[in-house]
mmCIF file of C-alpha atoms in Angstrom:
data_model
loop_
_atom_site.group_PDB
_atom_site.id
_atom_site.type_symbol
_atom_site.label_atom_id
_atom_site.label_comp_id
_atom_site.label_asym_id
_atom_site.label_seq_id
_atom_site.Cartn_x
_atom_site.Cartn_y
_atom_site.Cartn_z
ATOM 1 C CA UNK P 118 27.008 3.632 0.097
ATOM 2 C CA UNK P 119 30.165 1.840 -1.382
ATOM 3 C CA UNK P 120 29.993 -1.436 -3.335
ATOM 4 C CA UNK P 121 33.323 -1.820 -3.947
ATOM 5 C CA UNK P 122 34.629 -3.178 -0.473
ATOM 6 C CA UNK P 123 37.501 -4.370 -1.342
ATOM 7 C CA UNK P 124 39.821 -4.692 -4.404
ATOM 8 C CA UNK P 125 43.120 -7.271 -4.769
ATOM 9 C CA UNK P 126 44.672 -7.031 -8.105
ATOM 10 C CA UNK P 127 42.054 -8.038 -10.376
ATOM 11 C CA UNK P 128 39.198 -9.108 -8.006
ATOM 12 C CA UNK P 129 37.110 -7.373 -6.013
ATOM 13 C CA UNK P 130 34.753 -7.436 -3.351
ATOM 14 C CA UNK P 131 31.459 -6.374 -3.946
ATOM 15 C CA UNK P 132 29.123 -5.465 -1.672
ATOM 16 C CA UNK P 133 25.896 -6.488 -3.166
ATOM 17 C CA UNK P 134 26.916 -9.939 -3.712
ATOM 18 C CA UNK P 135 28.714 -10.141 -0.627
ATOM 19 C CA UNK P 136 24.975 -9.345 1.834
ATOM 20 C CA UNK P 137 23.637 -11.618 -0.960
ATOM 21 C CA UNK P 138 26.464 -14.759 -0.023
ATOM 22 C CA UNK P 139 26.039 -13.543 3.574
ATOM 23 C CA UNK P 140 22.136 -13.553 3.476
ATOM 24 C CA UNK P 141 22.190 -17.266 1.519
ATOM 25 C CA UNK P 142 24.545 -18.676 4.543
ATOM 26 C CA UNK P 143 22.783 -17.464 7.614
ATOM 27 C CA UNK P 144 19.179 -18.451 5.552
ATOM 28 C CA UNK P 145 20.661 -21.938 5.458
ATOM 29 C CA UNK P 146 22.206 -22.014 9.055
ATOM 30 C CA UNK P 147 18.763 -20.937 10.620
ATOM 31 C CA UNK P 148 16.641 -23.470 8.494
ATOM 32 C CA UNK P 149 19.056 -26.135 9.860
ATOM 33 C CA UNK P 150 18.804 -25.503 12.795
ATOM 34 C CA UNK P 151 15.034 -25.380 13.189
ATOM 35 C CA UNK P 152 14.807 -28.584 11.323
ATOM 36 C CA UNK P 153 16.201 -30.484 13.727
ATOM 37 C CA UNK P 154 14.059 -29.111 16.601
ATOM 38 C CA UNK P 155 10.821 -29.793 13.939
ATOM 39 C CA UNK P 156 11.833 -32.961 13.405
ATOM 40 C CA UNK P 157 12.760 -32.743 9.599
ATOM 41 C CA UNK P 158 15.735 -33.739 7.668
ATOM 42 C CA UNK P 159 18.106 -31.279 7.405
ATOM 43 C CA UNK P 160 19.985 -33.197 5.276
ATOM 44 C CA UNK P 161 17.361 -32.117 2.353
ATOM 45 C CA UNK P 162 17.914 -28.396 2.447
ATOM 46 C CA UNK P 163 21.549 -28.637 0.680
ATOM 47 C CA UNK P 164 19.215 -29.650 -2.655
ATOM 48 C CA UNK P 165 16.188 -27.599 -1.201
ATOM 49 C CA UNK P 166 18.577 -24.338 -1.496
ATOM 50 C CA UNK P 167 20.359 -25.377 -5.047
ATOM 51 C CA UNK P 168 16.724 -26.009 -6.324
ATOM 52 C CA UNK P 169 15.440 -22.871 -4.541
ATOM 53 C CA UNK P 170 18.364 -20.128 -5.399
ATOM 54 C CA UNK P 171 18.974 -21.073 -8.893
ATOM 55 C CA UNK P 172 14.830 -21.298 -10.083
ATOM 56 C CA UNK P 173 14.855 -17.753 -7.872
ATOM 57 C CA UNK P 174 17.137 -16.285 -9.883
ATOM 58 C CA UNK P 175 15.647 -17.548 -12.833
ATOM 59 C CA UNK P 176 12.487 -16.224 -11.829
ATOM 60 C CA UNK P 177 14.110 -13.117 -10.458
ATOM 61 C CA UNK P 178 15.542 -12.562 -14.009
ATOM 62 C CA UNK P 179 12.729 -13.284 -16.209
ATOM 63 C CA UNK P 180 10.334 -11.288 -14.347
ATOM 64 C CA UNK P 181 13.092 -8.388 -14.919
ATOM 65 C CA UNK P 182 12.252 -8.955 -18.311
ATOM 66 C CA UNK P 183 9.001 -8.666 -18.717
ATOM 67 C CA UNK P 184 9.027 -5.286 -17.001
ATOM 68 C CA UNK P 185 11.260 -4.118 -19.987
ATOM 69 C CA UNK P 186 9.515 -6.118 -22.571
ATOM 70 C CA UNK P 187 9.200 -2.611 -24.580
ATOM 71 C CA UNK P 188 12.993 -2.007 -24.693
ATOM 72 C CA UNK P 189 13.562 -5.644 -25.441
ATOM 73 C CA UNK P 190 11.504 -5.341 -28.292
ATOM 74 C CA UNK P 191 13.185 -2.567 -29.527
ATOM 75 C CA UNK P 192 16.547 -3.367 -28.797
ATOM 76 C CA UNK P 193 17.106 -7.808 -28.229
ATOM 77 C CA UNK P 194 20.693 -7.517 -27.259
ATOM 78 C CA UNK P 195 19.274 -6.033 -23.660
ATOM 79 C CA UNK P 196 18.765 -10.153 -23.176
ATOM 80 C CA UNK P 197 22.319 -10.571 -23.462
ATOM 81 C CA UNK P 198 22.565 -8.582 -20.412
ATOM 82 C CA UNK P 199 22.602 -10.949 -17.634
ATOM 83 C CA UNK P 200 24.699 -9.675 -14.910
ATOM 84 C CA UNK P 201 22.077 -6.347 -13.697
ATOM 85 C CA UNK P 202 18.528 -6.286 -13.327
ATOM 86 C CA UNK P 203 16.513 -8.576 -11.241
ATOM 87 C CA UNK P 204 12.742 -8.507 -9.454
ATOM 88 C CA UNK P 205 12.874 -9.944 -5.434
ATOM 89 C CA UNK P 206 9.462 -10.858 -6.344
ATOM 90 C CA UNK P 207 10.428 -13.159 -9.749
ATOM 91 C CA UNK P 208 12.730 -14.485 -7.225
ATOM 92 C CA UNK P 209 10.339 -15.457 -4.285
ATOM 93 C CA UNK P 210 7.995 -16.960 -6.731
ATOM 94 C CA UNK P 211 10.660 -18.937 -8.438
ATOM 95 C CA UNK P 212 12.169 -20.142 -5.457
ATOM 96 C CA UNK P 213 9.280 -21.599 -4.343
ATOM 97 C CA UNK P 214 8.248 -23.330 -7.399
ATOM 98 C CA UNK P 215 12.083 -24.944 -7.227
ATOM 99 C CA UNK P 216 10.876 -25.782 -4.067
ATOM 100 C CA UNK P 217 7.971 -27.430 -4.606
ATOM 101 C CA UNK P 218 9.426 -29.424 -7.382
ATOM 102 C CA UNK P 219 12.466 -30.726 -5.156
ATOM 103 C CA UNK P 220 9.963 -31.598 -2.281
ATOM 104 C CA UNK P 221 7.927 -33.592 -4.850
ATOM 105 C CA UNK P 222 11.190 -35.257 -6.682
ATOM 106 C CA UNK P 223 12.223 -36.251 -3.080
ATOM 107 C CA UNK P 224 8.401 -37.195 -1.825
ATOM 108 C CA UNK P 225 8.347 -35.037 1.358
ATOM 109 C CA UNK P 226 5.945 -33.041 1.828
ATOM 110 C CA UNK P 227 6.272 -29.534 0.266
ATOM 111 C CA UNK P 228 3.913 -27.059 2.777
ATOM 112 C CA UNK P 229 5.934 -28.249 5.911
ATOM 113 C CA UNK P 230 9.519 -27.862 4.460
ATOM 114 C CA UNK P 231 7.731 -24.434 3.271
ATOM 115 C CA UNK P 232 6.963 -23.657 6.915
ATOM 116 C CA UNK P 233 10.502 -24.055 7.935
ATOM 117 C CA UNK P 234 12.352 -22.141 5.189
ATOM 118 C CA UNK P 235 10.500 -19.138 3.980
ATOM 119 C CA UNK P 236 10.748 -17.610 7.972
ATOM 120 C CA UNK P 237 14.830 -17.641 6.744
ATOM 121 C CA UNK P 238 14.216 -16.743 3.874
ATOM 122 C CA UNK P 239 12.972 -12.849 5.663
ATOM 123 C CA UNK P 240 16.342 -13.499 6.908
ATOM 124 C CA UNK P 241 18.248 -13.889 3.635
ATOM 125 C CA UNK P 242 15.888 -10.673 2.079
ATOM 126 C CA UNK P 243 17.147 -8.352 4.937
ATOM 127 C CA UNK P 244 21.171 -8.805 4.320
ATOM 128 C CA UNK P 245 20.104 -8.471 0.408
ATOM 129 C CA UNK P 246 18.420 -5.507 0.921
ATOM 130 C CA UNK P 247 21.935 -4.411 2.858
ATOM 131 C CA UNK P 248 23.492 -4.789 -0.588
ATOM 132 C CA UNK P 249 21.036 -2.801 -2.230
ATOM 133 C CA UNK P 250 21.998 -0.112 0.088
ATOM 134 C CA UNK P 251 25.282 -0.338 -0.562
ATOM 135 C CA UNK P 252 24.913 -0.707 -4.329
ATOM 136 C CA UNK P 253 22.492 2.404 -4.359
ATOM 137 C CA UNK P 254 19.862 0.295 -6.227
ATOM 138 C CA UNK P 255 16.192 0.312 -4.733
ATOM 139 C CA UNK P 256 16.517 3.547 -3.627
ATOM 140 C CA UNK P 257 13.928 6.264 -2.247
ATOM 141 C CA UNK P 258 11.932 9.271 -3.179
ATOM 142 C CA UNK P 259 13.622 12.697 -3.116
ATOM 143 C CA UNK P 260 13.096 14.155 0.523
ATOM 144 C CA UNK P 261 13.177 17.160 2.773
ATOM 145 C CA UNK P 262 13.296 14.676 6.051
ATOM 146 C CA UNK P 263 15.820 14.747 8.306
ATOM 147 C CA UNK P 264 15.693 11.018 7.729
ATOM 148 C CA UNK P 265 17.565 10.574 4.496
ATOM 149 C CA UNK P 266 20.765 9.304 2.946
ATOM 150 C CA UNK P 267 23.093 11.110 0.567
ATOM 151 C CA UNK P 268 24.867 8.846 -2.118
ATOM 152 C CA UNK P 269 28.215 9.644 -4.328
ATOM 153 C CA UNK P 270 29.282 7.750 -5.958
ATOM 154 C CA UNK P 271 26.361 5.415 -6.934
ATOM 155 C CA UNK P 272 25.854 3.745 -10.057
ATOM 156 C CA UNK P 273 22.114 3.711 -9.884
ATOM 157 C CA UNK P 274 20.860 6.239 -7.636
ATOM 158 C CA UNK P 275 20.833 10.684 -7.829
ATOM 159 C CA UNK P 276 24.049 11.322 -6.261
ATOM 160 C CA UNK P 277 24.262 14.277 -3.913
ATOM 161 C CA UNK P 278 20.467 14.629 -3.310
ATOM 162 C CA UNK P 279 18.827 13.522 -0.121
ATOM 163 C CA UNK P 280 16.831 10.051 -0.636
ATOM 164 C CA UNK P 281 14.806 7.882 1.248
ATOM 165 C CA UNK P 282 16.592 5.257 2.819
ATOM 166 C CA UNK P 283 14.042 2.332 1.705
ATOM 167 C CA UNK P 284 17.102 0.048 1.492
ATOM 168 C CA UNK P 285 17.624 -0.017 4.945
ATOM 169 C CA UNK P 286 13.690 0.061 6.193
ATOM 170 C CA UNK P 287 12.940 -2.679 3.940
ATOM 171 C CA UNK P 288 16.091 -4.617 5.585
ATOM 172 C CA UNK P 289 14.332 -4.046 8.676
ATOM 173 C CA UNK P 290 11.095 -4.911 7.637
ATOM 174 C CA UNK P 291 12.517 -8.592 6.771
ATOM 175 C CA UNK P 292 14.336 -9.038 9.989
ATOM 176 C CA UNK P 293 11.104 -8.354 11.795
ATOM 177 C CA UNK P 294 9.571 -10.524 9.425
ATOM 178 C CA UNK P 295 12.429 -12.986 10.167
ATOM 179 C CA UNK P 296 11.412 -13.102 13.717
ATOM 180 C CA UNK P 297 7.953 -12.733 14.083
ATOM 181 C CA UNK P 298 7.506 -15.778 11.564
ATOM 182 C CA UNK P 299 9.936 -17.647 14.085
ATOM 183 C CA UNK P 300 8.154 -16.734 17.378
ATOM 184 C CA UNK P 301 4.180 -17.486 15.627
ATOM 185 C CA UNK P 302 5.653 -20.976 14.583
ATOM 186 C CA UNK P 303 5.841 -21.697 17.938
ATOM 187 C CA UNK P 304 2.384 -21.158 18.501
ATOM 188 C CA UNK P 305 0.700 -22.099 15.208
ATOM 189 C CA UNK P 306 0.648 -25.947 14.658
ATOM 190 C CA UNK P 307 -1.106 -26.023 11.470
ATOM 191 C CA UNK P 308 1.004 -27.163 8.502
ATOM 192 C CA UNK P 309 1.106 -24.530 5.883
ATOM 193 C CA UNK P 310 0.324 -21.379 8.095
ATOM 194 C CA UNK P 311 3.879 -20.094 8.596
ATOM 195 C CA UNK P 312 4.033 -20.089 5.029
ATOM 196 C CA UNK P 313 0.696 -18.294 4.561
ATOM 197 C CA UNK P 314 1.565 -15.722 7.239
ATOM 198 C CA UNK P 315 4.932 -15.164 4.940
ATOM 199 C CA UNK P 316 2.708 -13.949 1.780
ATOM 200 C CA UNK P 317 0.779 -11.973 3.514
ATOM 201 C CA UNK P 318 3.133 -9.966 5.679
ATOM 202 C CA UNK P 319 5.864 -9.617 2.610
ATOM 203 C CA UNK P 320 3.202 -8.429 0.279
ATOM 204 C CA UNK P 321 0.963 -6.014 2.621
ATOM 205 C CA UNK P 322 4.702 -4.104 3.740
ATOM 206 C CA UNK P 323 6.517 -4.752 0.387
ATOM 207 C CA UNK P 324 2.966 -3.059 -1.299
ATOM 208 C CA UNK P 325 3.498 0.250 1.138
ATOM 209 C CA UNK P 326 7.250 0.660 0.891
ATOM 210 C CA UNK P 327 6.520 0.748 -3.016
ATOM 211 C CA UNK P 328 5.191 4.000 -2.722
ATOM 212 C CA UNK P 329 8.529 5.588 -1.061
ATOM 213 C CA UNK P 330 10.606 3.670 -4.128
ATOM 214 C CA UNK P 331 12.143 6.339 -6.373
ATOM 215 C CA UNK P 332 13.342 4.234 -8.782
ATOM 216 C CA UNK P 333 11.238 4.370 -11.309
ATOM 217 C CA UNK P 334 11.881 2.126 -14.536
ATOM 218 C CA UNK P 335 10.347 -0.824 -12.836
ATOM 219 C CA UNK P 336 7.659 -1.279 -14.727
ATOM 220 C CA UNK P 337 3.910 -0.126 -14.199
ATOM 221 C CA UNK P 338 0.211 -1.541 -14.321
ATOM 222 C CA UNK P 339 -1.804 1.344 -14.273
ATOM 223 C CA UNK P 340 -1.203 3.497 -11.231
ATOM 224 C CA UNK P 341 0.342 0.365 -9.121
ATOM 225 C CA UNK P 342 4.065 -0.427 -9.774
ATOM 226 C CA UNK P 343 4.461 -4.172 -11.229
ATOM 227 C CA UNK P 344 5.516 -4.694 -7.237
ATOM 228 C CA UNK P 345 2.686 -3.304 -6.400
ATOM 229 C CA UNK P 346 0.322 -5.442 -8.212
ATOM 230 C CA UNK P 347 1.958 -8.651 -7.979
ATOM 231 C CA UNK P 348 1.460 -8.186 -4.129
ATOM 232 C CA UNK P 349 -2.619 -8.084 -4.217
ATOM 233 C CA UNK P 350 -2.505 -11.345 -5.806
ATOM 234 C CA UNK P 351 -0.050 -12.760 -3.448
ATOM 235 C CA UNK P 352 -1.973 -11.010 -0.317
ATOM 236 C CA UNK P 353 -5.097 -13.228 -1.623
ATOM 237 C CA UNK P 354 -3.555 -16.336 -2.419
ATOM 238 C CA UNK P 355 -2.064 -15.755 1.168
ATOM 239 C CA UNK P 356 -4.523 -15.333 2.891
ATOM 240 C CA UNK P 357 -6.906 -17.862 1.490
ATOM 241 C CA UNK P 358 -3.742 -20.361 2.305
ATOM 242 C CA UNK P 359 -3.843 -19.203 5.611
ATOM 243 C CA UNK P 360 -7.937 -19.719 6.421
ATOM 244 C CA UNK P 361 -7.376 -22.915 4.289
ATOM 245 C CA UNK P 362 -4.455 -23.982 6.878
ATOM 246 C CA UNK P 363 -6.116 -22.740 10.039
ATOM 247 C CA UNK P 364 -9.209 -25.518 9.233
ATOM 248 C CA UNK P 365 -6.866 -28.311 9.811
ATOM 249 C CA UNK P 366 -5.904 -30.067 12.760
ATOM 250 C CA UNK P 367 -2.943 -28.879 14.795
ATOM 251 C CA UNK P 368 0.648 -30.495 14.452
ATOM 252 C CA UNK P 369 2.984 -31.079 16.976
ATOM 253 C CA UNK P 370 4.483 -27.847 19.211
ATOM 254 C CA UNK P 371 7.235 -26.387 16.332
ATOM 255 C CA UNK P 372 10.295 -24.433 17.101
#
């Protein structure tokens, strides 16, 4: 609703960045935590999280890229434009490949520091998708609903028409996600499911909500949005993970 929070001189507080920072600090905090009770180093995650946020952006960014690849063509200097336009799902897949190359470069083991960080980061998604809410960005369809938010003075989304909020449900969504990933990993002691169960549930609700998204330019395969499609593939690779991880012995009880 308003992105600029707060302005002193010269600086100012932005929103966006500020659920971002917000989401990136509690992500950590609850991944430490959980370590200890799993019995893994929590020293690791302070290079686990450098590795992770800075490959997701990367990802997050080039993705964003290819979904414009038309106007890029037609007009390079777009690439110069670093500061807007990034794809959570560049970002997921990025992250995890910084991940996995951290885990290797330290010789841990990559699926079970994957089982303890991608239940946070749900967590760190839902106070992003606060941001977009107050940045107007990822907004909703046009609607009649009582449900429905109004924006002003937004930079990216129809002002004074009611929208969608799929900002907020998909912040919900991810703090669900957050916590049902946390309870099942009390239950599920085979190394690798927590992080199969994350793939599947982000890509079956991320694949619906795309059909309430009214912001358009986000690129297209055929009738699915780019979101849309990259989720099948995730879905499968989930959920073969999952019967994969489910065929191996259990681990110790995790918290």
């Amino acid at each position: 609703m308003k992105n600029d929070l707060l302005t002193i001189g010269s600086f100012t507080i932005h929103g966006y960045g500020l659920m971002i920072g917000i989401g990136v600090i509690a992500a950590y905090a609850s991944a430490a935590y959980r370590a200890k009770r799993r019995g893994l180093n929590p020293d690791l995650l302070d290079g686990l999280a450098v590795w992770g946020v800075l490959f997701g952006l990367l990802g997050s960014k080039l993705l964003y890229y290819i979904t414009i690849l038309p106007e890029i063509l037609a007009d390079p200097s777009l690439l110069l434009n670093v500061a807007d336009g990034f794809v959570v799902y560049g970002g997921i897949i990025g992250g995890i490949f910084g991940g996995y190359l951290y885990t290797k470069k330290q010789h841990v083991s990559f699926v079970r520091y994957a089982d303890l960080v991608l239940p946070s980061v749900a967590l760190a998604q839902g106070f992003g998708r606060i941001g977009c809410f107050l940045a107007g960005c990822c907004y909703g369809r046009e609607t009649d609903s009582a449900f429905h938010i109004v924006f002003h003075t937004s930079q990216f989304a129809p002002n004074n028409v009611p929208l969608l909020p799929t900002q907020l449900i998909s912040s919900g969504l991810n703090f669900l996600h957050f916590a049902v990933l946390v309870i099942l990993s009390r239950k599920i002691k085979q190394e690798g499911a927590i992080a199969s169960l994350y793939l599947i549930f982000y890509s079956i609700g991320r694949f619906i909500l795309e059909f309430f998204r009214g912001d358009l330019a986000r690129g297209s395969v055929g009738a699915l949005s780019t979101s849309q499609f990259i989720s099948i593939f995730i879905m499968v690779i989930g959920i073969v993970c999952l019967w994969r991880s489910l065929k191996k012995p259990s681990l110790q009880p995790s918290i």
